[in-house]
XYZ file of C-alpha atoms in Angstrom:
41
model
C 30.257 30.205 35.329
C 26.485 30.318 35.095
C 24.349 27.209 34.873
C 22.674 26.347 31.572
C 19.986 28.944 30.932
C 16.500 27.448 30.431
C 15.586 29.990 27.756
C 17.366 29.245 24.435
C 16.825 32.861 23.356
C 18.855 34.104 26.332
C 21.615 31.649 25.442
C 21.638 32.866 21.835
C 21.746 36.514 22.929
C 24.584 35.934 25.402
C 26.582 33.978 22.810
C 25.956 36.727 20.258
C 27.127 39.415 22.677
C 30.296 37.473 23.538
C 30.990 36.845 19.836
C 30.460 40.542 19.091
C 32.885 41.599 21.822
C 35.491 39.135 20.531
C 35.068 40.464 16.975
C 35.459 44.059 18.187
C 38.670 43.205 20.049
C 40.017 41.356 16.993
C 39.285 44.370 14.773
C 40.904 46.768 17.259
C 43.944 44.506 17.561
C 44.227 44.296 13.769
C 43.986 48.084 13.389
C 46.672 48.659 16.044
C 48.846 45.974 14.413
C 48.421 47.624 10.999
C 49.214 51.082 12.402
C 52.376 49.799 14.104
C 53.503 47.993 10.946
C 52.704 51.003 8.727
C 55.939 52.628 9.942
C 57.983 49.932 8.191
C 56.589 50.811 4.755
């Protein structure tokens, strides 16, 4: 991976972007899971 960035703002932005992507994938996975399970009801 990359070395520690000297600018804390860049670190915060990169962490925020990664966290945002993870949240988006979790939401998409939850929606797909709910749609697949909706057939059982």
